[in-house]
Coordinates of C-alpha atoms and ligand atoms in Angstrom, one line a residue:
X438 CA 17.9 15.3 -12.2
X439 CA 20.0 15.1 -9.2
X440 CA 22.5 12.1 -8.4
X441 CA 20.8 11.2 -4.7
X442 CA 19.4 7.7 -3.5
X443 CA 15.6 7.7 -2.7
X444 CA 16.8 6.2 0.6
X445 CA 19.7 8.8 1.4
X446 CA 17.1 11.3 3.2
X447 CA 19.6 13.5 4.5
X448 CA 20.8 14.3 1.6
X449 CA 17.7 15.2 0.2
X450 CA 17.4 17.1 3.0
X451 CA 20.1 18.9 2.4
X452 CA 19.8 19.3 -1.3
X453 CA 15.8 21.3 -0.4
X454 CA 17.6 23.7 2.1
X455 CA 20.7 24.7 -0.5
X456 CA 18.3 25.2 -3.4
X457 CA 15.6 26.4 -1.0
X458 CA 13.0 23.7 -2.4
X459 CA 9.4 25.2 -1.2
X460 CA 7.1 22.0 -2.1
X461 CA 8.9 18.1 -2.1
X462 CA 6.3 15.7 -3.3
X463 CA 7.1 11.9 -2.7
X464 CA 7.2 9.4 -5.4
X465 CA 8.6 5.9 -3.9
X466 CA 8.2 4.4 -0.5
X467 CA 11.2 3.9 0.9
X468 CA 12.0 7.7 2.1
X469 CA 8.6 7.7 3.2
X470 CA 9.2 4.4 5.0
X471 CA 12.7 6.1 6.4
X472 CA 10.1 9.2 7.8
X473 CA 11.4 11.7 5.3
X474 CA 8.3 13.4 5.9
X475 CA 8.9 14.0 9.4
X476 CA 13.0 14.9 8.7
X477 CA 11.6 17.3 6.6
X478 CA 8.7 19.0 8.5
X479 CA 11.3 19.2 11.3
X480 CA 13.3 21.7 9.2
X481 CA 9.9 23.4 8.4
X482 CA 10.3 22.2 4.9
X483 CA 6.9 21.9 2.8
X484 CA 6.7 18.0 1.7
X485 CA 3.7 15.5 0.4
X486 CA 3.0 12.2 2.0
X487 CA 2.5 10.7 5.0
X488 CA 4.5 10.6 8.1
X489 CA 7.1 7.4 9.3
X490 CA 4.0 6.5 11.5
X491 CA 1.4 7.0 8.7
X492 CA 3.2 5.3 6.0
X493 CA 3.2 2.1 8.4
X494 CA -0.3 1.1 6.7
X495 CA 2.0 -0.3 3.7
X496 CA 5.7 -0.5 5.8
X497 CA 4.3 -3.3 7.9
X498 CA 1.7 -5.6 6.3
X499 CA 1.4 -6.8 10.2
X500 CA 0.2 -3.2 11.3
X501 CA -2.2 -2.8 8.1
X502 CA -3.6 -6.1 9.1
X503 CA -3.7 -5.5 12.7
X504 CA -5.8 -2.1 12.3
X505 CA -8.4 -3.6 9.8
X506 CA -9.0 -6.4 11.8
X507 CA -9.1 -3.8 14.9
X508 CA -11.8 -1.7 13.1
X509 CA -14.0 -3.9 11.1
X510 CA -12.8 -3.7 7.9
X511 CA -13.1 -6.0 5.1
X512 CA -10.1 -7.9 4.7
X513 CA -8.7 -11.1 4.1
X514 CA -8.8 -13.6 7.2
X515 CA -5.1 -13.4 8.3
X516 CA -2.4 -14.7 11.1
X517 CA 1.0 -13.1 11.4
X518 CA 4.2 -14.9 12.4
X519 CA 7.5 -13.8 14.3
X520 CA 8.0 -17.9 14.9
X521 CA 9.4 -19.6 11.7
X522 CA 8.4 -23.1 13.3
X523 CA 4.7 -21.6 14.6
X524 CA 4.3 -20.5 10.7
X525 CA 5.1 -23.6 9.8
X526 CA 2.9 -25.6 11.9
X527 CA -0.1 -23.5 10.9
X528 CA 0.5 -24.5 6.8
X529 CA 0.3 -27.8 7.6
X530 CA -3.4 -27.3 8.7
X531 CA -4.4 -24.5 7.0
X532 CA -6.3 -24.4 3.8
X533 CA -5.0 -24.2 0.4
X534 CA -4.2 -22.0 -1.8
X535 CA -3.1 -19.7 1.0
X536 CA -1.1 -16.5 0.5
X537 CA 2.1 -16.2 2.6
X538 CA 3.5 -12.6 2.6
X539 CA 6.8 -10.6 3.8
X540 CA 5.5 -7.9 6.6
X541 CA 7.7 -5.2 5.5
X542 CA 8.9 -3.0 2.0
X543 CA 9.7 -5.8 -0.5
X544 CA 9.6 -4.0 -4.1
X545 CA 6.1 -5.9 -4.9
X546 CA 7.7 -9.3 -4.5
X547 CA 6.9 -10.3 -1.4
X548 CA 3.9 -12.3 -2.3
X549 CA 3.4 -15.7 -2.8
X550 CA 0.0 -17.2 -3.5
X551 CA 1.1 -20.9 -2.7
X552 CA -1.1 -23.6 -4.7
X553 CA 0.1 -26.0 -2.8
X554 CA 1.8 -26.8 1.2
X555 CA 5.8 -27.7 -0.3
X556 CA 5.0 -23.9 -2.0
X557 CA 4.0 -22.3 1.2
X558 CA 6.9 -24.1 2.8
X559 CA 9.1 -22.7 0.5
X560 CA 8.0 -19.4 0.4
X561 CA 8.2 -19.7 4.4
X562 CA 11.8 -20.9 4.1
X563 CA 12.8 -17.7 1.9
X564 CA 11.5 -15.2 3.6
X565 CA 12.3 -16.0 7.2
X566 CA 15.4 -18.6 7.1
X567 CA 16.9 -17.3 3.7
X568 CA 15.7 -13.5 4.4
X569 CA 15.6 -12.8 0.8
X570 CA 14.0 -9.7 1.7
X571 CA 16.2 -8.8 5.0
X572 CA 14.8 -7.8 7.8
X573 CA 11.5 -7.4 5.7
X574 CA 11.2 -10.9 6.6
X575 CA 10.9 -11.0 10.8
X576 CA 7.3 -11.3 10.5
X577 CA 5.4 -13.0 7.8
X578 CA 1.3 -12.8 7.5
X579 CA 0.0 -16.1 6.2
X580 CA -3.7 -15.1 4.7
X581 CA -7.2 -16.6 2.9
X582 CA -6.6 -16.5 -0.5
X583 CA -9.3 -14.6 -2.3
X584 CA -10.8 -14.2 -6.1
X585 CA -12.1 -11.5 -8.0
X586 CA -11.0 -8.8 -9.6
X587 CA -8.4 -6.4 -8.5
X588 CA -9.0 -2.5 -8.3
X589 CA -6.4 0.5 -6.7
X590 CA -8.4 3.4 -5.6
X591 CA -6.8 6.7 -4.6
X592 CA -7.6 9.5 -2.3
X593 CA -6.3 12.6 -1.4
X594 CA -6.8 13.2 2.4
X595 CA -5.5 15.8 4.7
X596 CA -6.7 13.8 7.7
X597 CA -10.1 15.3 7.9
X598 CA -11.2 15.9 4.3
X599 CA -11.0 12.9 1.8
X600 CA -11.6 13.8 -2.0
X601 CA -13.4 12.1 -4.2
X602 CA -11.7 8.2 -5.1
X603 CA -10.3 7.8 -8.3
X604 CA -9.7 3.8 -8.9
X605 CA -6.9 2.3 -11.7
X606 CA -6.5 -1.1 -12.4
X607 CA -3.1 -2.7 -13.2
X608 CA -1.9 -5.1 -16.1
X609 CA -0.1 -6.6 -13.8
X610 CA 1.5 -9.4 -15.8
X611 CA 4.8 -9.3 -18.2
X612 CA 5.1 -10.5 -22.0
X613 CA 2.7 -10.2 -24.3
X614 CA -1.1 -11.3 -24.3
X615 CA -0.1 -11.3 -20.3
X616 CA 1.6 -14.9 -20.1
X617 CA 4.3 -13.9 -18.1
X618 CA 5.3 -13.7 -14.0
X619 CA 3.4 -10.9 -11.7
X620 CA 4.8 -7.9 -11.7
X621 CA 4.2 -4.5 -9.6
X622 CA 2.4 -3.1 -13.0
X623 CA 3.1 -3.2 -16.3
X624 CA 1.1 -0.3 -17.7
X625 CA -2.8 0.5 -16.1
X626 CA -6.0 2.0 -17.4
X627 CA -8.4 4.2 -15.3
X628 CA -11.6 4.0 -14.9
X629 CA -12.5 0.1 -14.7
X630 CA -15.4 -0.8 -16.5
X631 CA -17.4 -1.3 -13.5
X632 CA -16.3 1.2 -11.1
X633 CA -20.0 3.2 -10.2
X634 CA -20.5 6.1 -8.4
X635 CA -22.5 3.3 -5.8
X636 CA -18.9 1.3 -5.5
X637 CA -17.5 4.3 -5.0
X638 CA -19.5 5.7 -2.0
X639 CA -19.2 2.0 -0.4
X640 CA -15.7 1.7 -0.6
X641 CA -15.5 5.4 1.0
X642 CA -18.2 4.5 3.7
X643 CA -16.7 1.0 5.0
X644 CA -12.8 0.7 3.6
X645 CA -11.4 4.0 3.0
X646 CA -13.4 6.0 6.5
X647 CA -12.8 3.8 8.7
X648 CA -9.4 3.0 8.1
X649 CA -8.5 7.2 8.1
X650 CA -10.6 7.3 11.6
X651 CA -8.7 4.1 12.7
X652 CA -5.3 5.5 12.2
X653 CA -6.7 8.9 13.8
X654 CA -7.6 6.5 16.8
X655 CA -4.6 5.3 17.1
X656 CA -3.1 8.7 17.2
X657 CA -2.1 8.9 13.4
X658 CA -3.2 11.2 11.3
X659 CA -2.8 10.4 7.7
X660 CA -2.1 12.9 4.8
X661 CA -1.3 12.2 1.3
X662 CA -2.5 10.2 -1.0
X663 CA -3.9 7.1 0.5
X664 CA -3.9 4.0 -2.4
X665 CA -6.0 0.9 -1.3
X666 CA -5.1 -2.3 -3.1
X667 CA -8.8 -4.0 -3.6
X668 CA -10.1 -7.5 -4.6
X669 CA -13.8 -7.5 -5.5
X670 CA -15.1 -10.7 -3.9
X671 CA -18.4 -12.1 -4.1
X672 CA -19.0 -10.8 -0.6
X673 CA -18.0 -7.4 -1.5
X674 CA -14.5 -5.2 -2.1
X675 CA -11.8 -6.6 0.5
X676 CA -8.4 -5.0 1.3
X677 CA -5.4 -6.8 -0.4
X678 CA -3.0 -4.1 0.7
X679 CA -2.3 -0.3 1.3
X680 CA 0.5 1.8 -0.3
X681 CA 1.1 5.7 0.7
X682 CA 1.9 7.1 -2.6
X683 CA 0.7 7.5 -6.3
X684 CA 1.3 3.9 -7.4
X685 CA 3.8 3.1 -10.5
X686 CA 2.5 3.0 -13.1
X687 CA -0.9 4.3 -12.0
X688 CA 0.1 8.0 -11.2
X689 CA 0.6 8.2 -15.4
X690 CA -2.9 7.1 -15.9
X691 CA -5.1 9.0 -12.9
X692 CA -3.0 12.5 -12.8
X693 CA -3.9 13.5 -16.2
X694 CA -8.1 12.7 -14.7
X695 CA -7.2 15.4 -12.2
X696 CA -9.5 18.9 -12.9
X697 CA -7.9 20.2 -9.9
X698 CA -4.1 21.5 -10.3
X699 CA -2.2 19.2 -8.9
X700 CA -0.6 21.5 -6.9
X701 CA -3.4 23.2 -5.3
X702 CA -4.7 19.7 -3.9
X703 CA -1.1 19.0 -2.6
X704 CA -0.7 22.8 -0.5
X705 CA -4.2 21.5 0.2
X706 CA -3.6 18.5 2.3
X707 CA -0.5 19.9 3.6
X708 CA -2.6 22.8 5.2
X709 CA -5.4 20.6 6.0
X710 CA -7.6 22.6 4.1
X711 CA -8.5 20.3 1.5
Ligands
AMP338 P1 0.0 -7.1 -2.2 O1 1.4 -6.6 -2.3 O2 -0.3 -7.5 -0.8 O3 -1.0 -6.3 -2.9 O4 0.0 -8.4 -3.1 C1 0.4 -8.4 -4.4 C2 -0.5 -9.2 -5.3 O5 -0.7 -10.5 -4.7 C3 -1.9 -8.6 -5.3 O6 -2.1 -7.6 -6.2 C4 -2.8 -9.8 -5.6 O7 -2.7 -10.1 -7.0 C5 -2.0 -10.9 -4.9 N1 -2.6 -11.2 -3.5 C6 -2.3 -10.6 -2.4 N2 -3.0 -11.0 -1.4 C7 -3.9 -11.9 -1.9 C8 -5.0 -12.7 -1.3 N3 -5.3 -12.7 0.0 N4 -5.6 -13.5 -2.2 C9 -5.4 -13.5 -3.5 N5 -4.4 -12.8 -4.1 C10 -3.6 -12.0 -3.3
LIG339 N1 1.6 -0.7 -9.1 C1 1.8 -1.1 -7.8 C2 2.6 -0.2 -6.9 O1 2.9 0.9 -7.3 O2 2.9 -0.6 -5.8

């Protein structure tokens, strides 16, 4: 253990240069979000995860949306805001329950599934006039709520390859018997129950595909581990969210599936020779 901040790159990248670090692997988000990847491929420093530009699928819920509505993929119906008084305006008409959520990093919290207008109001209110989440709060995206159940699949890519998905699901409740508030994961369990070999090539062929190809489009290429937040709806999986990491807690439970060392998959990617 070393005493340095996740969000203190620098110093991180100082600490892999004095103790010549050969492979950094990225846990959290934030140094991702704060293109650690890039400070440290600059240095020509061996590291895991996507670049500052890559990692924009889960910095900026407005650019995740933006690129699946681009290429066609299944996703919530969704508006984005930079107006307080435009977001507010739309509420009033839209139907309910409707989801109102924080564009940028907000720990997991920036989520509200408003049952009601007053609650999409309020959530409105807090995260562009209060800015409980700073400057995570500029934009807001105001989206169809959906039902089913939720599922996080994983893949390794290096940008051209993808490995096989591995999909998790979350408890994602606190207290006991699951009574208490949301929360970004209490413990998980992988496989689901349902999770096929038939889910798993459709979710490759029209969620996890075209969003790689997308980002290539758009002059990104991803590597890393790309985690897709999914709701199964009756018309089929849709995207909830993306994160550019392992998930916490789900790295615990889909590591130890891995036959692979871990290792060789992560020189892998970073050599795009997966
Ligand atoms: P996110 O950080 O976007 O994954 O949202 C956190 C949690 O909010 C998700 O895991 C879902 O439980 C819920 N959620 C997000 N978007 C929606 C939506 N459009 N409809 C229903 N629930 C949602
Ligand atoms: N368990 C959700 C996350 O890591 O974002």
């Amino acid at each position: 253990m070393t005493p340095i901040q996740p969000d203190d790159v620098e110093g991180l990248l100082n600490f892999a240069i004095k103790h010549k670090i050969n492979l950094t692997i990225v846990g959290p988000e934030v140094p991702l979000a704060l293109g650690i990847v890039d400070l440290f491929n600059g240095q020509g420093l061996q590291i895991f995860g996507p670049t500052k530009a890559a990692a924009q699928l889960e910095t900026s819920k407005a650019f995740a949306k933006d690129l699946l509505k681009k290429y066609r993929i299944p996703t919530a119906q969704s508006q984005t805001f930079e107006s307080y008084t435009s977001a507010k305006r739309y509420v009033d008409k839209c139907n309910i329950p409707i989801v109102v959520k924080a564009d940028g990093l907000a720990s997991g919290k920036g989520v509200y599934i408003a049952q009601t207008r007053d609650q999409a109001h309020d959530a409105i209110n807090l995260i562009m006039k209060t800015k409980i989440f700073g400057s995570a709060g500029n934009r807001i995206v105001i989206e169809e709520y959906l039902s089913g159940e939720e599922v996080s699949v994983f893949a390794f890519t290096d940008g051209n390859q993808v490995s096989q998905l591995i999909a998790a699901c979350d408890y994602k409740r606190a207290y006991d018997t699951g009574e208490g508030p949301n929360t970004g994961g209490m413990g998980s369990y992988s496989p689901p129950t349902f999770w096929t070999s038939t889910l798993e090539n459709m979710i490759l062929k029209d969620i996890v595909l075209p969003t790689l190809k997308g980002l290539e489009k758009e002059g990104i290429t991803y590597k890393g581990i790309l985690y897709a937040g999914l709701i199964m709806t009756s018309e089929g999986p849709k995207v909830l969210e993306f994160n550019c990491r392992f998930g916490d807690p789900e790295c615990q439970v889909i590591l130890p599936r891995l036959k692979t060392d871990l290792i060789e998959v992560i020189l892998s990617v970073i050599n795009q020779t997966l």
